[in-house]
JSON list of C-alpha atoms in Angstrom, two decimals:
[
{"chain": "A", "resi": 1, "resn": "ALA", "atom": "CA", "xyz": [-32.55, -32.19, -16.81]},
{"chain": "A", "resi": 2, "resn": "ARG", "atom": "CA", "xyz": [-29.56, -34.26, -17.90]},
{"chain": "A", "resi": 3, "resn": "ALA", "atom": "CA", "xyz": [-27.15, -31.72, -16.37]},
{"chain": "A", "resi": 4, "resn": "ARG", "atom": "CA", "xyz": [-29.10, -31.77, -13.12]},
{"chain": "A", "resi": 5, "resn": "LEU", "atom": "CA", "xyz": [-28.97, -35.55, -13.14]},
{"chain": "A", "resi": 6, "resn": "ALA", "atom": "CA", "xyz": [-25.20, -35.42, -13.62]},
{"chain": "A", "resi": 7, "resn": "ASP", "atom": "CA", "xyz": [-24.87, -32.96, -10.74]},
{"chain": "A", "resi": 8, "resn": "ALA", "atom": "CA", "xyz": [-26.97, -35.21, -8.51]},
{"chain": "A", "resi": 9, "resn": "LEU", "atom": "CA", "xyz": [-24.77, -38.19, -9.32]},
{"chain": "A", "resi": 10, "resn": "PHE", "atom": "CA", "xyz": [-21.64, -36.11, -8.73]},
{"chain": "A", "resi": 11, "resn": "ASN", "atom": "CA", "xyz": [-22.90, -34.96, -5.34]},
{"chain": "A", "resi": 12, "resn": "GLN", "atom": "CA", "xyz": [-23.53, -38.59, -4.43]},
{"chain": "A", "resi": 13, "resn": "LYS", "atom": "CA", "xyz": [-19.90, -39.31, -5.39]},
{"chain": "A", "resi": 14, "resn": "ARG", "atom": "CA", "xyz": [-21.06, -41.57, -8.23]},
{"chain": "A", "resi": 15, "resn": "TYR", "atom": "CA", "xyz": [-18.47, -40.12, -10.56]},
{"chain": "A", "resi": 16, "resn": "PRO", "atom": "CA", "xyz": [-18.34, -42.91, -13.19]},
{"chain": "A", "resi": 17, "resn": "GLU", "atom": "CA", "xyz": [-22.10, -42.52, -13.65]},
{"chain": "A", "resi": 18, "resn": "ALA", "atom": "CA", "xyz": [-21.95, -38.73, -13.74]},
{"chain": "A", "resi": 19, "resn": "GLN", "atom": "CA", "xyz": [-19.30, -38.61, -16.47]},
{"chain": "A", "resi": 20, "resn": "PRO", "atom": "CA", "xyz": [-21.41, -39.91, -19.40]},
{"chain": "A", "resi": 21, "resn": "GLN", "atom": "CA", "xyz": [-24.25, -37.60, -18.43]},
{"chain": "A", "resi": 22, "resn": "TYR", "atom": "CA", "xyz": [-21.96, -34.58, -18.48]},
{"chain": "A", "resi": 23, "resn": "ARG", "atom": "CA", "xyz": [-20.51, -35.66, -21.83]},
{"chain": "A", "resi": 24, "resn": "LEU", "atom": "CA", "xyz": [-23.97, -35.82, -23.38]},
{"chain": "A", "resi": 25, "resn": "THR", "atom": "CA", "xyz": [-24.56, -32.17, -22.54]},
{"chain": "A", "resi": 26, "resn": "LEU", "atom": "CA", "xyz": [-21.35, -30.93, -24.18]},
{"chain": "A", "resi": 27, "resn": "GLY", "atom": "CA", "xyz": [-22.86, -30.84, -27.65]},
{"chain": "A", "resi": 28, "resn": "GLY", "atom": "CA", "xyz": [-26.12, -29.23, -26.56]},
{"chain": "A", "resi": 29, "resn": "ALA", "atom": "CA", "xyz": [-27.44, -25.83, -27.56]},
{"chain": "A", "resi": 30, "resn": "ASP", "atom": "CA", "xyz": [-27.00, -24.35, -24.09]},
{"chain": "A", "resi": 31, "resn": "GLU", "atom": "CA", "xyz": [-23.38, -23.14, -23.96]},
{"chain": "A", "resi": 32, "resn": "GLU", "atom": "CA", "xyz": [-23.50, -22.31, -20.24]},
{"chain": "A", "resi": 33, "resn": "ILE", "atom": "CA", "xyz": [-24.47, -25.89, -19.41]},
{"chain": "A", "resi": 34, "resn": "ALA", "atom": "CA", "xyz": [-21.80, -27.21, -21.76]},
{"chain": "A", "resi": 35, "resn": "ARG", "atom": "CA", "xyz": [-19.12, -25.11, -20.06]},
{"chain": "A", "resi": 36, "resn": "TRP", "atom": "CA", "xyz": [-20.24, -26.29, -16.64]},
{"chain": "A", "resi": 37, "resn": "SER", "atom": "CA", "xyz": [-20.22, -29.89, -17.79]},
{"chain": "A", "resi": 38, "resn": "GLN", "atom": "CA", "xyz": [-16.68, -29.58, -19.12]},
{"chain": "A", "resi": 39, "resn": "LEU", "atom": "CA", "xyz": [-15.55, -28.15, -15.79]},
{"chain": "A", "resi": 40, "resn": "GLN", "atom": "CA", "xyz": [-17.29, -30.94, -13.89]},
{"chain": "A", "resi": 41, "resn": "LEU", "atom": "CA", "xyz": [-15.79, -33.62, -16.11]},
{"chain": "A", "resi": 42, "resn": "GLY", "atom": "CA", "xyz": [-12.42, -32.47, -14.86]},
{"chain": "A", "resi": 43, "resn": "TRP", "atom": "CA", "xyz": [-13.57, -32.77, -11.27]},
{"chain": "A", "resi": 44, "resn": "CYS", "atom": "CA", "xyz": [-14.94, -36.26, -11.93]},
{"chain": "A", "resi": 45, "resn": "SER", "atom": "CA", "xyz": [-11.56, -37.34, -13.28]},
{"chain": "A", "resi": 46, "resn": "LEU", "atom": "CA", "xyz": [-9.77, -35.84, -10.30]},
{"chain": "A", "resi": 47, "resn": "ARG", "atom": "CA", "xyz": [-12.10, -37.57, -7.84]},
{"chain": "A", "resi": 48, "resn": "LEU", "atom": "CA", "xyz": [-11.34, -40.82, -9.66]},
{"chain": "A", "resi": 49, "resn": "GLU", "atom": "CA", "xyz": [-7.63, -40.15, -9.05]},
{"chain": "A", "resi": 50, "resn": "LYS", "atom": "CA", "xyz": [-6.83, -39.30, -12.65]},
{"chain": "A", "resi": 51, "resn": "PRO", "atom": "CA", "xyz": [-5.20, -35.88, -12.27]},
{"chain": "A", "resi": 52, "resn": "ASP", "atom": "CA", "xyz": [-3.64, -35.73, -15.73]},
{"chain": "A", "resi": 53, "resn": "GLU", "atom": "CA", "xyz": [-6.98, -36.53, -17.32]},
{"chain": "A", "resi": 54, "resn": "ALA", "atom": "CA", "xyz": [-8.58, -33.85, -15.16]},
{"chain": "A", "resi": 55, "resn": "ARG", "atom": "CA", "xyz": [-6.10, -31.24, -16.32]},
{"chain": "A", "resi": 56, "resn": "GLY", "atom": "CA", "xyz": [-6.80, -32.28, -19.89]},
{"chain": "A", "resi": 57, "resn": "GLN", "atom": "CA", "xyz": [-10.51, -31.57, -19.41]},
{"chain": "A", "resi": 58, "resn": "TRP", "atom": "CA", "xyz": [-9.80, -28.15, -17.94]},
{"chain": "A", "resi": 59, "resn": "ASP", "atom": "CA", "xyz": [-7.32, -27.31, -20.70]},
{"chain": "A", "resi": 60, "resn": "GLN", "atom": "CA", "xyz": [-9.98, -28.23, -23.24]},
{"chain": "A", "resi": 61, "resn": "LEU", "atom": "CA", "xyz": [-12.47, -25.91, -21.54]},
{"chain": "A", "resi": 62, "resn": "ARG", "atom": "CA", "xyz": [-10.02, -23.03, -21.68]},
{"chain": "A", "resi": 63, "resn": "ARG", "atom": "CA", "xyz": [-9.25, -23.62, -25.35]},
{"chain": "A", "resi": 64, "resn": "ARG", "atom": "CA", "xyz": [-12.89, -23.93, -26.34]},
{"chain": "A", "resi": 65, "resn": "TRP", "atom": "CA", "xyz": [-14.30, -21.11, -24.19]},
{"chain": "A", "resi": 66, "resn": "THR", "atom": "CA", "xyz": [-11.50, -18.62, -23.71]},
{"chain": "A", "resi": 67, "resn": "GLY", "atom": "CA", "xyz": [-12.70, -15.69, -21.64]},
{"chain": "A", "resi": 68, "resn": "SER", "atom": "CA", "xyz": [-15.66, -17.56, -20.17]},
{"chain": "A", "resi": 69, "resn": "PRO", "atom": "CA", "xyz": [-16.47, -17.32, -16.43]},
{"chain": "A", "resi": 70, "resn": "GLU", "atom": "CA", "xyz": [-15.38, -20.96, -16.08]},
{"chain": "A", "resi": 71, "resn": "ALA", "atom": "CA", "xyz": [-11.96, -20.45, -17.70]},
{"chain": "A", "resi": 72, "resn": "PRO", "atom": "CA", "xyz": [-10.22, -18.97, -14.62]},
{"chain": "A", "resi": 73, "resn": "LEU", "atom": "CA", "xyz": [-11.86, -21.62, -12.42]},
{"chain": "A", "resi": 74, "resn": "ALA", "atom": "CA", "xyz": [-10.41, -24.28, -14.71]},
{"chain": "A", "resi": 75, "resn": "LEU", "atom": "CA", "xyz": [-6.97, -22.67, -14.48]},
{"chain": "A", "resi": 76, "resn": "LEU", "atom": "CA", "xyz": [-7.19, -22.52, -10.68]},
{"chain": "A", "resi": 77, "resn": "ALA", "atom": "CA", "xyz": [-8.17, -26.20, -10.58]},
{"chain": "A", "resi": 78, "resn": "THR", "atom": "CA", "xyz": [-5.25, -26.99, -12.87]},
{"chain": "A", "resi": 79, "resn": "ALA", "atom": "CA", "xyz": [-2.80, -25.06, -10.69]},
{"chain": "A", "resi": 80, "resn": "GLU", "atom": "CA", "xyz": [-4.02, -26.70, -7.48]},
{"chain": "A", "resi": 81, "resn": "THR", "atom": "CA", "xyz": [-3.86, -30.14, -9.09]},
{"chain": "A", "resi": 82, "resn": "LEU", "atom": "CA", "xyz": [-0.28, -29.54, -10.23]},
{"chain": "A", "resi": 83, "resn": "PHE", "atom": "CA", "xyz": [0.56, -28.48, -6.68]},
{"chain": "A", "resi": 84, "resn": "GLN", "atom": "CA", "xyz": [-0.96, -31.67, -5.26]},
{"chain": "A", "resi": 85, "resn": "GLN", "atom": "CA", "xyz": [1.06, -33.66, -7.80]},
{"chain": "A", "resi": 86, "resn": "GLU", "atom": "CA", "xyz": [4.17, -31.93, -6.40]},
{"chain": "A", "resi": 87, "resn": "LYS", "atom": "CA", "xyz": [4.83, -30.31, -9.78]},
{"chain": "A", "resi": 88, "resn": "TYR", "atom": "CA", "xyz": [5.61, -27.08, -8.02]},
{"chain": "A", "resi": 89, "resn": "THR", "atom": "CA", "xyz": [7.32, -25.21, -10.87]},
{"chain": "A", "resi": 90, "resn": "ASP", "atom": "CA", "xyz": [4.38, -25.87, -13.19]},
{"chain": "A", "resi": 91, "resn": "ALA", "atom": "CA", "xyz": [1.97, -24.94, -10.40]},
{"chain": "A", "resi": 92, "resn": "GLU", "atom": "CA", "xyz": [3.79, -21.65, -9.83]},
{"chain": "A", "resi": 93, "resn": "GLN", "atom": "CA", "xyz": [3.52, -20.78, -13.52]},
{"chain": "A", "resi": 94, "resn": "ALA", "atom": "CA", "xyz": [-0.19, -21.62, -13.53]},
{"chain": "A", "resi": 95, "resn": "PHE", "atom": "CA", "xyz": [-0.85, -19.49, -10.45]},
{"chain": "A", "resi": 96, "resn": "ARG", "atom": "CA", "xyz": [1.07, -16.58, -12.02]},
{"chain": "A", "resi": 97, "resn": "LYS", "atom": "CA", "xyz": [-0.93, -16.94, -15.22]},
{"chain": "A", "resi": 98, "resn": "LEU", "atom": "CA", "xyz": [-4.16, -16.91, -13.25]},
{"chain": "A", "resi": 99, "resn": "SER", "atom": "CA", "xyz": [-3.15, -13.75, -11.40]},
{"chain": "A", "resi": 100, "resn": "ARG", "atom": "CA", "xyz": [-2.59, -12.05, -14.77]},
{"chain": "A", "resi": 101, "resn": "GLU", "atom": "CA", "xyz": [-5.90, -13.14, -16.23]},
{"chain": "A", "resi": 102, "resn": "VAL", "atom": "CA", "xyz": [-8.30, -12.13, -13.46]},
{"chain": "A", "resi": 103, "resn": "PRO", "atom": "CA", "xyz": [-9.10, -8.65, -12.09]},
{"chain": "A", "resi": 104, "resn": "ALA", "atom": "CA", "xyz": [-6.41, -7.49, -9.65]},
{"chain": "A", "resi": 105, "resn": "GLY", "atom": "CA", "xyz": [-8.79, -7.11, -6.71]},
{"chain": "A", "resi": 106, "resn": "SER", "atom": "CA", "xyz": [-10.66, -10.38, -7.14]},
{"chain": "A", "resi": 107, "resn": "PRO", "atom": "CA", "xyz": [-10.52, -13.27, -4.65]},
{"chain": "A", "resi": 108, "resn": "LEU", "atom": "CA", "xyz": [-8.99, -15.44, -7.38]},
{"chain": "A", "resi": 109, "resn": "ALA", "atom": "CA", "xyz": [-6.13, -12.96, -7.84]},
{"chain": "A", "resi": 110, "resn": "GLU", "atom": "CA", "xyz": [-5.55, -12.85, -4.09]},
{"chain": "A", "resi": 111, "resn": "ASN", "atom": "CA", "xyz": [-5.47, -16.63, -3.83]},
{"chain": "A", "resi": 112, "resn": "ALA", "atom": "CA", "xyz": [-3.19, -16.99, -6.86]},
{"chain": "A", "resi": 113, "resn": "ALA", "atom": "CA", "xyz": [-0.69, -14.45, -5.50]},
{"chain": "A", "resi": 114, "resn": "LEU", "atom": "CA", "xyz": [-0.47, -16.29, -2.19]},
{"chain": "A", "resi": 115, "resn": "ARG", "atom": "CA", "xyz": [-0.15, -19.69, -3.83]},
{"chain": "A", "resi": 116, "resn": "VAL", "atom": "CA", "xyz": [2.78, -18.52, -5.98]},
{"chain": "A", "resi": 117, "resn": "GLY", "atom": "CA", "xyz": [4.72, -18.22, -2.74]},
{"chain": "A", "resi": 118, "resn": "ASP", "atom": "CA", "xyz": [3.53, -21.63, -1.56]},
{"chain": "A", "resi": 119, "resn": "ALA", "atom": "CA", "xyz": [4.66, -23.26, -4.79]},
{"chain": "A", "resi": 120, "resn": "LEU", "atom": "CA", "xyz": [8.08, -21.61, -4.68]},
{"chain": "A", "resi": 121, "resn": "TYR", "atom": "CA", "xyz": [8.58, -22.61, -1.04]},
{"chain": "A", "resi": 122, "resn": "ASN", "atom": "CA", "xyz": [7.74, -26.23, -1.78]},
{"chain": "A", "resi": 123, "resn": "ALA", "atom": "CA", "xyz": [10.10, -26.10, -4.77]},
{"chain": "A", "resi": 124, "resn": "LYS", "atom": "CA", "xyz": [12.77, -25.03, -2.22]},
{"chain": "A", "resi": 125, "resn": "SER", "atom": "CA", "xyz": [13.13, -21.66, -3.91]},
{"chain": "A", "resi": 126, "resn": "TYR", "atom": "CA", "xyz": [13.00, -19.88, -0.57]},
{"chain": "A", "resi": 127, "resn": "GLU", "atom": "CA", "xyz": [14.22, -16.48, -1.71]},
{"chain": "A", "resi": 128, "resn": "GLY", "atom": "CA", "xyz": [11.65, -16.52, -4.50]},
{"chain": "A", "resi": 129, "resn": "ALA", "atom": "CA", "xyz": [8.94, -17.47, -2.01]},
{"chain": "A", "resi": 130, "resn": "ILE", "atom": "CA", "xyz": [9.87, -14.55, 0.24]},
{"chain": "A", "resi": 131, "resn": "LEU", "atom": "CA", "xyz": [9.62, -12.14, -2.69]},
{"chain": "A", "resi": 132, "resn": "ALA", "atom": "CA", "xyz": [6.26, -13.60, -3.73]},
{"chain": "A", "resi": 133, "resn": "TRP", "atom": "CA", "xyz": [4.80, -13.38, -0.23]},
{"chain": "A", "resi": 134, "resn": "ARG", "atom": "CA", "xyz": [6.09, -9.83, 0.24]},
{"chain": "A", "resi": 135, "resn": "ASP", "atom": "CA", "xyz": [4.47, -8.92, -3.08]},
{"chain": "A", "resi": 136, "resn": "PHE", "atom": "CA", "xyz": [1.24, -10.49, -1.83]},
{"chain": "A", "resi": 137, "resn": "SER", "atom": "CA", "xyz": [1.47, -8.49, 1.41]},
{"chain": "A", "resi": 138, "resn": "ALA", "atom": "CA", "xyz": [1.95, -5.25, -0.54]},
{"chain": "A", "resi": 139, "resn": "LYS", "atom": "CA", "xyz": [-0.94, -5.93, -2.93]},
{"chain": "A", "resi": 140, "resn": "PHE", "atom": "CA", "xyz": [-3.38, -7.25, -0.35]},
{"chain": "A", "resi": 141, "resn": "PRO", "atom": "CA", "xyz": [-2.52, -5.56, 2.98]},
{"chain": "A", "resi": 142, "resn": "GLY", "atom": "CA", "xyz": [-6.04, -6.05, 4.32]},
{"chain": "A", "resi": 143, "resn": "SER", "atom": "CA", "xyz": [-6.33, -9.71, 3.34]},
{"chain": "A", "resi": 144, "resn": "LYS", "atom": "CA", "xyz": [-7.46, -12.24, 5.92]},
{"chain": "A", "resi": 145, "resn": "ARG", "atom": "CA", "xyz": [-4.75, -14.50, 4.47]},
{"chain": "A", "resi": 146, "resn": "LEU", "atom": "CA", "xyz": [-1.95, -12.07, 5.26]},
{"chain": "A", "resi": 147, "resn": "VAL", "atom": "CA", "xyz": [-1.22, -14.25, 8.28]},
{"chain": "A", "resi": 148, "resn": "GLU", "atom": "CA", "xyz": [-0.31, -17.12, 5.94]},
{"chain": "A", "resi": 149, "resn": "ALA", "atom": "CA", "xyz": [2.11, -14.99, 3.93]},
{"chain": "A", "resi": 150, "resn": "LEU", "atom": "CA", "xyz": [3.93, -13.61, 6.97]},
{"chain": "A", "resi": 151, "resn": "TYR", "atom": "CA", "xyz": [4.05, -17.06, 8.52]},
{"chain": "A", "resi": 152, "resn": "GLY", "atom": "CA", "xyz": [5.59, -18.42, 5.33]},
{"chain": "A", "resi": 153, "resn": "ILE", "atom": "CA", "xyz": [8.19, -15.64, 5.13]},
{"chain": "A", "resi": 154, "resn": "GLN", "atom": "CA", "xyz": [9.66, -16.43, 8.52]},
{"chain": "A", "resi": 155, "resn": "TRP", "atom": "CA", "xyz": [9.90, -20.15, 7.76]},
{"chain": "A", "resi": 156, "resn": "ALA", "atom": "CA", "xyz": [11.59, -19.38, 4.45]},
{"chain": "A", "resi": 157, "resn": "TYR", "atom": "CA", "xyz": [14.26, -17.48, 6.39]},
{"chain": "A", "resi": 158, "resn": "VAL", "atom": "CA", "xyz": [14.65, -20.48, 8.69]},
{"chain": "A", "resi": 159, "resn": "GLN", "atom": "CA", "xyz": [15.21, -22.69, 5.65]},
{"chain": "A", "resi": 160, "resn": "LEU", "atom": "CA", "xyz": [17.84, -20.23, 4.41]},
{"chain": "A", "resi": 161, "resn": "GLY", "atom": "CA", "xyz": [19.57, -20.42, 7.77]},
{"chain": "A", "resi": 162, "resn": "ASP", "atom": "CA", "xyz": [19.02, -16.72, 8.45]},
{"chain": "A", "resi": 163, "resn": "PHE", "atom": "CA", "xyz": [17.74, -17.18, 11.99]},
{"chain": "A", "resi": 164, "resn": "GLU", "atom": "CA", "xyz": [18.15, -13.55, 13.00]},
{"chain": "A", "resi": 165, "resn": "GLN", "atom": "CA", "xyz": [15.89, -12.37, 10.18]},
{"chain": "A", "resi": 166, "resn": "ALA", "atom": "CA", "xyz": [13.47, -15.21, 10.91]},
{"chain": "A", "resi": 167, "resn": "ARG", "atom": "CA", "xyz": [13.19, -14.01, 14.51]},
{"chain": "A", "resi": 168, "resn": "GLN", "atom": "CA", "xyz": [12.56, -10.45, 13.36]},
{"chain": "A", "resi": 169, "resn": "GLU", "atom": "CA", "xyz": [9.75, -11.69, 11.12]},
{"chain": "A", "resi": 170, "resn": "ALA", "atom": "CA", "xyz": [8.37, -13.76, 14.01]},
{"chain": "A", "resi": 171, "resn": "THR", "atom": "CA", "xyz": [8.37, -10.73, 16.31]},
{"chain": "A", "resi": 172, "resn": "SER", "atom": "CA", "xyz": [6.42, -8.73, 13.71]},
{"chain": "A", "resi": 173, "resn": "PHE", "atom": "CA", "xyz": [4.02, -11.63, 13.28]},
{"chain": "A", "resi": 174, "resn": "LEU", "atom": "CA", "xyz": [3.31, -11.94, 17.00]},
{"chain": "A", "resi": 175, "resn": "LYS", "atom": "CA", "xyz": [2.65, -8.22, 17.28]},
{"chain": "A", "resi": 176, "resn": "LEU", "atom": "CA", "xyz": [0.19, -8.29, 14.41]},
{"chain": "A", "resi": 177, "resn": "PHE", "atom": "CA", "xyz": [-1.48, -11.63, 15.15]},
{"chain": "A", "resi": 178, "resn": "PRO", "atom": "CA", "xyz": [-1.08, -12.46, 18.85]},
{"chain": "A", "resi": 179, "resn": "SER", "atom": "CA", "xyz": [-4.30, -14.50, 18.89]},
{"chain": "A", "resi": 180, "resn": "SER", "atom": "CA", "xyz": [-3.64, -16.42, 15.69]},
{"chain": "A", "resi": 181, "resn": "GLY", "atom": "CA", "xyz": [-3.83, -20.19, 15.79]},
{"chain": "A", "resi": 182, "resn": "LEU", "atom": "CA", "xyz": [-0.29, -20.11, 14.37]},
{"chain": "A", "resi": 183, "resn": "ALA", "atom": "CA", "xyz": [1.13, -17.90, 17.15]},
{"chain": "A", "resi": 184, "resn": "ALA", "atom": "CA", "xyz": [2.27, -20.83, 19.31]},
{"chain": "A", "resi": 185, "resn": "GLU", "atom": "CA", "xyz": [4.11, -22.38, 16.39]},
{"chain": "A", "resi": 186, "resn": "VAL", "atom": "CA", "xyz": [5.76, -19.05, 15.63]},
{"chain": "A", "resi": 187, "resn": "GLN", "atom": "CA", "xyz": [6.94, -18.82, 19.23]},
{"chain": "A", "resi": 188, "resn": "LEU", "atom": "CA", "xyz": [8.24, -22.38, 18.97]},
{"chain": "A", "resi": 189, "resn": "MET", "atom": "CA", "xyz": [10.16, -21.44, 15.83]},
{"chain": "A", "resi": 190, "resn": "VAL", "atom": "CA", "xyz": [11.92, -18.66, 17.75]},
{"chain": "A", "resi": 191, "resn": "ALA", "atom": "CA", "xyz": [12.96, -21.09, 20.47]},
{"chain": "A", "resi": 192, "resn": "GLU", "atom": "CA", "xyz": [14.07, -23.67, 17.91]},
{"chain": "A", "resi": 193, "resn": "SER", "atom": "CA", "xyz": [16.16, -21.09, 16.05]},
{"chain": "A", "resi": 194, "resn": "PHE", "atom": "CA", "xyz": [18.11, -20.33, 19.22]},
{"chain": "A", "resi": 195, "resn": "ARG", "atom": "CA", "xyz": [18.53, -24.04, 19.87]},
{"chain": "A", "resi": 196, "resn": "ARG", "atom": "CA", "xyz": [19.91, -24.60, 16.37]},
{"chain": "A", "resi": 197, "resn": "GLU", "atom": "CA", "xyz": [22.41, -21.83, 16.99]},
{"chain": "A", "resi": 198, "resn": "LYS", "atom": "CA", "xyz": [23.38, -23.57, 20.27]},
{"chain": "A", "resi": 199, "resn": "ASN", "atom": "CA", "xyz": [22.26, -20.48, 22.20]},
{"chain": "A", "resi": 200, "resn": "THR", "atom": "CA", "xyz": [20.96, -22.47, 25.15]},
{"chain": "A", "resi": 201, "resn": "ARG", "atom": "CA", "xyz": [20.12, -19.56, 27.43]},
{"chain": "A", "resi": 202, "resn": "ASP", "atom": "CA", "xyz": [17.85, -17.74, 24.97]},
{"chain": "A", "resi": 203, "resn": "ALA", "atom": "CA", "xyz": [16.34, -21.02, 23.78]},
{"chain": "A", "resi": 204, "resn": "VAL", "atom": "CA", "xyz": [15.34, -21.98, 27.33]},
{"chain": "A", "resi": 205, "resn": "GLU", "atom": "CA", "xyz": [13.88, -18.51, 27.88]},
{"chain": "A", "resi": 206, "resn": "GLN", "atom": "CA", "xyz": [11.76, -18.81, 24.72]},
{"chain": "A", "resi": 207, "resn": "TYR", "atom": "CA", "xyz": [10.58, -22.32, 25.60]},
{"chain": "A", "resi": 208, "resn": "ARG", "atom": "CA", "xyz": [9.52, -21.09, 29.04]},
{"chain": "A", "resi": 209, "resn": "GLU", "atom": "CA", "xyz": [7.67, -18.16, 27.48]},
{"chain": "A", "resi": 210, "resn": "LEU", "atom": "CA", "xyz": [5.97, -20.57, 25.13]},
{"chain": "A", "resi": 211, "resn": "ILE", "atom": "CA", "xyz": [4.80, -22.76, 28.03]},
{"chain": "A", "resi": 212, "resn": "GLU", "atom": "CA", "xyz": [3.50, -19.74, 29.95]},
{"chain": "A", "resi": 213, "resn": "LYS", "atom": "CA", "xyz": [1.62, -18.26, 27.03]},
{"chain": "A", "resi": 214, "resn": "TYR", "atom": "CA", "xyz": [0.16, -21.40, 25.53]}
]
């Protein structure tokens, strides 16, 4: 009943009131409820804009209940929080650790593999991001999130100044995902790459194609 009360308060965004209720269940006989409460304490802290405190709660859960169903969820929350704090190197390491700990075909493994690339890109390690996203594409060729990896690869090449390779990636993207919500932006990237190279004729052609298509 106390755990349900805490959940009700959490869902009403009354996080300061939910916290003491969750804490009271940590020492109870029901381990499953205790694990859930520890996880939720982290989310309460995060909602109260205390990310370091949140990560501390999740670290405590993983130390106390290693191998529990909540442990990978706590690690994912930690990784995402580090990413939001712009601690991209730490986030990358956490995502890699998560991908090692969960079954290879699980949704958590898929998400972690993709987010490794995101973290590297934001850390301006563009070559590393390309490798990570290509690894994701090889491991999860049927993923619905493949579009995100391929989209990221082309922009990483843009950041590296390799516009020719970026355009090749864009062409492959548009063939695979012509109806994607990102397709217009990919087409724009092609036009912009020609503009940056001062290739006015091809840039104008791509801009016109963009206008006609979208």
